[in-house]
Amino acid sequence: MLTYAEKIRELSAQLLREDKVDMVIGFRKGSLPMSNEPCMVKNPGDADKLVWDSNCGVNLASYLTDRKERIGIIAKGCDSRNINTHIIENKIKREQLTIIGVPCTGMIDKRKVSNSVDFDIIEVIEEADKVIVKGAGSEQTFDKKEVLRKNCEVCIHPNPVVYDEMVAEKVDINQDVDRYADVREVEEMDSDDRWQYFEDLLSNCIRCYACRNACPLCYCPTCFVDESQPQWLGKSTNATDTRGFHFLRAYHCAGRCTDCGSCETVCPMGINMRAFTKKLEKDCLENFEWQAGLNTEQRPPLDSFNPSDPDAFVK
Amino acid sequence: MEHMGIEKDRLHFSWISSAEATKFIDVVTQVTESVKALGPAKKFVKAG
């Protein structure tokens, strides 16, 4: 991890110095433990601010939308897939980008960590596969595997699918994971239980829209929830409106979501946001053999018609 | 919609050409019957 950061600083400073890019989008240390924040570095001298550890869960592709500059961007597997999605959707041009690929070893779920310790966390240090959590006078060590985000546990694309530079050798891919166990669990419920499952899931939602703002797919200039003429949805935390927001947003991500987990990472209420998008992701894979953002050549399923598309639901 | 917990028989999709009057009648009858059997919607209804 430390070597990643050094290499990222070195490559970023070099790109800026040689005037190959106008800025580099990466992460700097946040003011709280386990919360690195995205930043844009424009001077080679500032490249030292860039960091890389297991708290870089936010998807940086969000910051590319409609940018005109030449940009260097640090990309782990999911970011790279969202960069491809941005390119397909004409939100950025490949020629503008210099992609610094990071083979990802998974990101930490800060909620998992803070729920597992009974002290206030002052510092979190990573050493190899261990995560050392420090408080005032106390310390606890976890295996990184125990505290990974749920989407990182089942990730099968940790290596960037598109890049110009790589900061390290690609990491081994664990193909032997059951990606959709959680979705199947919901599918097997009857309709009332499913209704209740989402009712419980959303009961905490405060409609802050952090999920939408962090999502690289949510780049509409005016989101449907913010429209007032017509007003598609009520703006309060009414259960029906909240459900309307989450399901509509999920539909807007159909065939585009890379399961990067940004929405879940930024949710201040700890809602399992991926429960909405993951079903659609599973359907896209099963019905259209589609995984979003793997290349820029193939058109997305909602963008192309094939006579053999499944249509059993149409009577 | 089904995944969210809306009853299976409440939502229907069909493709009917303007020339397919009989199919239109059949589908509408079937939709009406299945929705009637379910009774009034209780889910996704905004109270007040």
Coordinates of N, CA and C in Angstrom, one line a residue, chain A residues 183 186-187 191-192 194-196 198 233-234 236 238-241 243-244 247 251 275-276 279 313-315, chain B residues 1-9 11-16 23 27 30-31 34 42-47:
Chain A
V183 N -28.7 -11.2 -3.2 CA -29.9 -10.9 -4.1 C -30.8 -12.2 -4.1
V186 N -33.2 -12.4 -1.2 CA -34.4 -11.5 -1.4 C -35.4 -12.1 -2.4
E187 N -34.8 -12.6 -3.5 CA -35.7 -13.2 -4.6 C -36.5 -14.3 -4.0
S191 N -43.8 -11.9 -1.8 CA -43.9 -10.5 -2.1 C -44.0 -9.6 -0.9
D192 N -44.8 -10.0 0.1 CA -45.0 -9.2 1.3 C -43.6 -9.1 2.1
R194 N -40.7 -9.3 0.8 CA -39.8 -8.5 0.0 C -40.1 -7.0 0.3
W195 N -41.4 -6.7 0.3 CA -41.9 -5.3 0.5 C -41.3 -4.9 1.9
Q196 N -41.4 -5.7 2.9 CA -41.0 -5.4 4.3 C -39.5 -5.3 4.3
F198 N -37.4 -4.1 2.1 CA -37.0 -2.8 1.6 C -37.6 -1.7 2.5
L233 N -41.6 13.6 -7.5 CA -41.6 13.0 -6.2 C -41.6 14.0 -5.1
G234 N -42.3 13.6 -4.0 CA -42.2 14.5 -2.8 C -40.8 14.6 -2.2
S236 N -39.9 15.1 1.0 CA -39.7 14.7 2.5 C -39.3 13.3 2.6
N238 N -41.2 10.9 3.5 CA -42.3 10.0 3.3 C -41.9 8.7 2.8
A239 N -42.3 7.6 3.4 CA -41.8 6.3 3.0 C -42.0 6.0 1.5
T240 N -43.2 6.4 0.9 CA -43.4 6.1 -0.5 C -42.5 6.9 -1.4
D241 N -42.3 8.2 -1.0 CA -41.4 9.0 -1.8 C -39.9 8.5 -1.7
R243 N -39.0 5.5 -1.1 CA -38.9 4.3 -1.9 C -38.8 4.6 -3.4
G244 N -39.7 5.6 -3.8 CA -39.7 6.0 -5.2 C -38.3 6.5 -5.6
F247 N -35.7 3.4 -5.8 CA -35.9 2.4 -6.9 C -35.7 3.1 -8.3
Y251 N -33.0 2.1 -11.1 CA -33.3 1.8 -12.5 C -32.4 2.7 -13.5
A275 N -28.3 -3.1 -2.3 CA -29.5 -4.0 -2.4 C -30.4 -3.6 -3.6
F276 N -30.3 -2.3 -3.9 CA -31.2 -1.8 -5.0 C -30.5 -2.1 -6.4
K279 N -29.6 -6.2 -7.8 CA -30.6 -7.1 -8.5 C -30.5 -6.8 -10.0
F313 N -41.8 -11.6 -20.3 CA -42.7 -10.8 -19.4 C -43.7 -10.0 -20.3
V314 N -43.5 -9.9 -21.6 CA -44.5 -9.2 -22.4 C -45.5 -10.2 -22.9
K315 N -46.8 -10.0 -22.6 CA -47.8 -10.9 -23.0 C -48.3 -10.7 -24.4
Chain B
M1 N -40.1 -4.2 -10.2 CA -41.2 -3.9 -9.4 C -41.6 -5.1 -8.5
E2 N -41.5 -6.2 -9.2 CA -41.8 -7.5 -8.4 C -40.8 -7.7 -7.3
H3 N -39.6 -7.3 -7.6 CA -38.5 -7.5 -6.7 C -38.7 -6.6 -5.4
M4 N -39.3 -5.5 -5.7 CA -39.5 -4.5 -4.6 C -40.6 -5.0 -3.7
G5 N -41.5 -5.9 -4.2 CA -42.5 -6.4 -3.3 C -43.9 -6.1 -3.8
I6 N -44.0 -5.5 -5.0 CA -45.3 -5.3 -5.7 C -45.9 -6.7 -6.1
E7 N -47.2 -6.9 -5.9 CA -47.7 -8.2 -6.2 C -47.5 -8.5 -7.7
K8 N -47.2 -9.8 -8.0 CA -46.9 -10.3 -9.3 C -48.0 -9.9 -10.4
D9 N -49.2 -10.0 -10.0 CA -50.3 -9.9 -10.9 C -50.8 -8.4 -11.1
L11 N -48.8 -5.8 -12.1 CA -48.1 -5.1 -13.2 C -48.1 -6.0 -14.4
H12 N -48.6 -5.4 -15.5 CA -48.6 -6.2 -16.7 C -47.9 -5.5 -17.9
F13 N -47.3 -6.3 -18.8 CA -46.7 -5.7 -20.0 C -47.3 -6.4 -21.2
S14 N -47.7 -5.6 -22.2 CA -48.1 -6.3 -23.4 C -47.8 -5.4 -24.6
W15 N -47.6 -6.1 -25.7 CA -47.4 -5.4 -27.0 C -48.6 -5.6 -27.9
I16 N -49.4 -4.6 -28.2 CA -50.6 -4.8 -29.0 C -50.6 -3.8 -30.1
K23 N -56.9 -9.0 -29.4 CA -55.9 -9.2 -28.3 C -56.0 -8.1 -27.3
V27 N -56.4 -8.9 -23.4 CA -55.4 -8.5 -22.4 C -56.1 -7.6 -21.3
Q30 N -58.1 -9.6 -19.0 CA -57.3 -10.4 -18.1 C -56.6 -9.5 -17.0
V31 N -56.2 -8.3 -17.4 CA -55.6 -7.4 -16.5 C -56.6 -7.0 -15.4
S34 N -57.3 -10.0 -13.0 CA -56.2 -10.3 -12.0 C -56.1 -9.2 -11.0
K42 N -52.3 -1.7 -1.7 CA -51.9 -1.2 -0.3 C -50.5 -0.7 -0.3
K43 N -49.7 -1.3 -1.3 CA -48.3 -0.9 -1.3 C -48.0 0.2 -2.3
F44 N -47.1 1.0 -2.0 CA -46.7 2.1 -2.9 C -47.8 3.1 -3.1
V45 N -48.6 3.3 -2.0 CA -49.7 4.2 -2.1 C -49.4 5.3 -1.0
K46 N -49.4 6.6 -1.5 CA -49.1 7.6 -0.5 C -50.3 8.0 0.3
A47 N -50.2 7.8 1.6 CA -51.3 8.1 2.5 C -51.6 9.6 2.5

